[in-house]
Amino acid sequence: MIGVLGGGQLARMLALAGYPLGERFAAVDPSPECGVRDLARLIVAAYDDPDALDWIAEHCDVVTYEFERVPAASARRIAERTPVHPHPGVLDVAQDRLIEKELFTRLGLATPAFVAVSTRAELEVAAASVGLPAVVKTRREGYDGKGQFVVRARADLDRCWDELGGKDLIVEALVDFDRELSVLAVRSAAGEAAVYPVVENLHHRGILRVARAPAPALAPELQSAAESYARSIMAELDYVGVLAIELFQLGDRLLGNEMAPRVHNSGHWTIEGAVTSQFANHLRAITGRPLGSTRALGHSALVNLIGTLPDPDEILRVEGAHLHLYDKEPRPGRKLGHVTLVADDPDELQERLGRLRGLVD
Ligand code: AMP
């Protein structure tokens, strides 16, 4: 049995990918209503509940997680008895934007200029050193644009400090990127690695709305550069499983923003759009099986369904549309499902995407 910390849509899609491979699942989640509830043995408990963690460690052959805010101590407690992939040390990196950016820099992946800050005086100095506009982020616990403040002028620093002060922060230059990209890769315990085509991501209010894969008109040099960054980060971390790295493209340069040590929303297109989905490859990696090809099958787009659900039949009438619902109660800003479109060529994809976007908020 495979254990998953977190029982949301990522755990749900891992389970859906695992059944054909003969796997069974257990998940820990504080909510009895979580998306994996009908697909896994669900342990309703806090992520630091020792009984739940010990149950998972005892009954599962391997344990993974679907989100990076899992307490590292919980992953470590399980790892004393059962393999945890990616290993808990990866959480220490992925939970801290400073450590993450230092790792990127050390491995040659440039980032927006950044400075760590913990006092009001340091904030002043950091803003002057990275230059304005800048974005101030909490080092830990931030996600989907939460815990962030854009400072456009020195006069904004007081409000920024009122909002975020008291936590460890990182001040980053606000870069004027051409577009946002992500690269997903997978590595096995034996060190075998494979990288998916780079994806172009469109966010709105900090949440991914649309992704296109392979990223349209991406220079082959940027695909190779992204691949080599992903490979070296995975090798450095002795990583096992799927890793996502979020990037900014500025002309012919890539900058690293952050990484997610897990399957990732920008990789959902791989279910229908790649030879092996990110979910199947993550499971292959953590269970010690051979990895599958990461090659794209045609051109894909992913559209997230956020807050409200459109009429499913309207979606299903669009040729090449695959509907995935997460079995969650609609709520503003909540990811309720996604649609993947697969087409033979970029024009066909664009036409279908236009039709689909007319149906989705
Ligand atoms: P994050 O939580 O770091 O992924 O940031 C959320 C979003 O804010 C990103 O997807 C970008 O759109 C934007 N963003 C974050 N950092 C920067 C930056 N240094 N420069 C420009 N935009 C940024």
Short mmCIF file of N, CA and C and ligand atoms in Angstrom, two decimals, residues 97 101 112 135 137 142-146 148 172-177 180 203 206 246 248 257-258, ligand 1:
data_model
loop_
_atom_site.label_atom_id
_atom_site.label_comp_id
_atom_site.label_asym_id
_atom_site.label_seq_id
_atom_site.Cartn_x
_atom_site.Cartn_y
_atom_site.Cartn_z
N ARG A 97 11.80 29.66 1.04
CA ARG A 97 12.15 30.30 -0.23
C ARG A 97 13.61 30.72 -0.30
N LYS A 101 16.15 29.27 -3.11
CA LYS A 101 16.82 30.16 -4.08
C LYS A 101 18.34 30.03 -3.98
N PRO A 112 15.55 35.86 -9.61
CA PRO A 112 15.49 37.30 -9.37
C PRO A 112 16.42 37.63 -8.20
N VAL A 135 9.20 42.42 -4.65
CA VAL A 135 8.14 41.66 -4.02
C VAL A 135 8.71 41.06 -2.74
N LYS A 137 8.21 38.50 0.31
CA LYS A 137 7.47 37.25 0.57
C LYS A 137 7.89 36.68 1.92
N GLY A 142 4.14 30.47 2.51
CA GLY A 142 3.44 31.20 1.45
C GLY A 142 3.13 30.24 0.31
N TYR A 143 1.98 30.39 -0.30
CA TYR A 143 1.67 29.62 -1.51
C TYR A 143 0.59 30.35 -2.27
N ASP A 144 0.48 30.05 -3.57
CA ASP A 144 -0.53 30.69 -4.43
C ASP A 144 -0.59 32.20 -4.23
N GLY A 145 0.57 32.83 -4.08
CA GLY A 145 0.59 34.29 -3.97
C GLY A 145 0.24 34.82 -2.59
N LYS A 146 -0.02 33.91 -1.61
CA LYS A 146 -0.33 34.39 -0.24
C LYS A 146 0.97 34.73 0.47
N GLN A 148 2.51 37.66 0.40
CA GLN A 148 3.37 38.44 -0.50
C GLN A 148 2.90 39.89 -0.55
N GLU A 172 12.56 40.17 -3.08
CA GLU A 172 13.01 39.81 -4.43
C GLU A 172 12.76 40.96 -5.39
N ALA A 173 13.64 41.13 -6.35
CA ALA A 173 13.37 42.09 -7.42
C ALA A 173 12.12 41.60 -8.15
N LEU A 174 11.21 42.52 -8.44
CA LEU A 174 10.01 42.15 -9.21
C LEU A 174 10.41 42.16 -10.68
N VAL A 175 10.52 40.99 -11.28
CA VAL A 175 11.05 40.94 -12.64
C VAL A 175 9.92 41.07 -13.66
N ASP A 176 10.24 41.71 -14.75
CA ASP A 176 9.27 41.94 -15.81
C ASP A 176 9.41 40.80 -16.81
N PHE A 177 8.88 39.65 -16.42
CA PHE A 177 9.11 38.47 -17.27
C PHE A 177 8.22 38.49 -18.52
N GLU A 180 5.53 32.95 -17.71
CA GLU A 180 5.88 31.98 -16.67
C GLU A 180 5.86 30.59 -17.26
N HIS A 203 -1.29 32.67 -14.89
CA HIS A 203 -1.91 32.77 -13.57
C HIS A 203 -2.85 33.96 -13.52
N GLY A 206 -2.79 34.85 -8.55
CA GLY A 206 -1.93 33.87 -7.88
C GLY A 206 -2.31 32.42 -8.12
N GLU A 246 9.19 26.10 -11.00
CA GLU A 246 8.53 27.24 -11.65
C GLU A 246 9.58 28.24 -12.08
N PHE A 248 10.66 31.83 -14.65
CA PHE A 248 10.28 33.01 -15.43
C PHE A 248 11.14 33.04 -16.67
N ASN A 257 11.98 30.48 -9.91
CA ASN A 257 11.14 31.12 -8.88
C ASN A 257 11.02 30.21 -7.67
N GLU A 258 10.43 29.05 -7.87
CA GLU A 258 10.32 28.13 -6.73
C GLU A 258 10.15 26.71 -7.23
P1 AMP B 1 5.09 32.45 -5.90
O1 AMP B 1 4.24 32.22 -4.70
O2 AMP B 1 6.52 32.74 -5.58
O3 AMP B 1 4.93 31.38 -6.95
O4 AMP B 1 4.52 33.78 -6.59
C1 AMP B 1 3.21 33.85 -7.12
C2 AMP B 1 3.22 34.63 -8.41
O5 AMP B 1 3.69 35.97 -8.18
C3 AMP B 1 4.15 34.07 -9.48
O6 AMP B 1 3.51 33.05 -10.20
C4 AMP B 1 4.43 35.30 -10.31
O7 AMP B 1 3.35 35.58 -11.17
C5 AMP B 1 4.49 36.41 -9.28
N1 AMP B 1 5.88 36.60 -8.81
C6 AMP B 1 6.48 35.98 -7.78
N2 AMP B 1 7.74 36.38 -7.62
C7 AMP B 1 7.98 37.30 -8.57
C8 AMP B 1 9.11 38.10 -8.95
N3 AMP B 1 10.26 38.04 -8.27
N4 AMP B 1 8.97 38.92 -10.00
C9 AMP B 1 7.79 38.99 -10.69
N5 AMP B 1 6.70 38.28 -10.38
C10 AMP B 1 6.78 37.45 -9.34
#
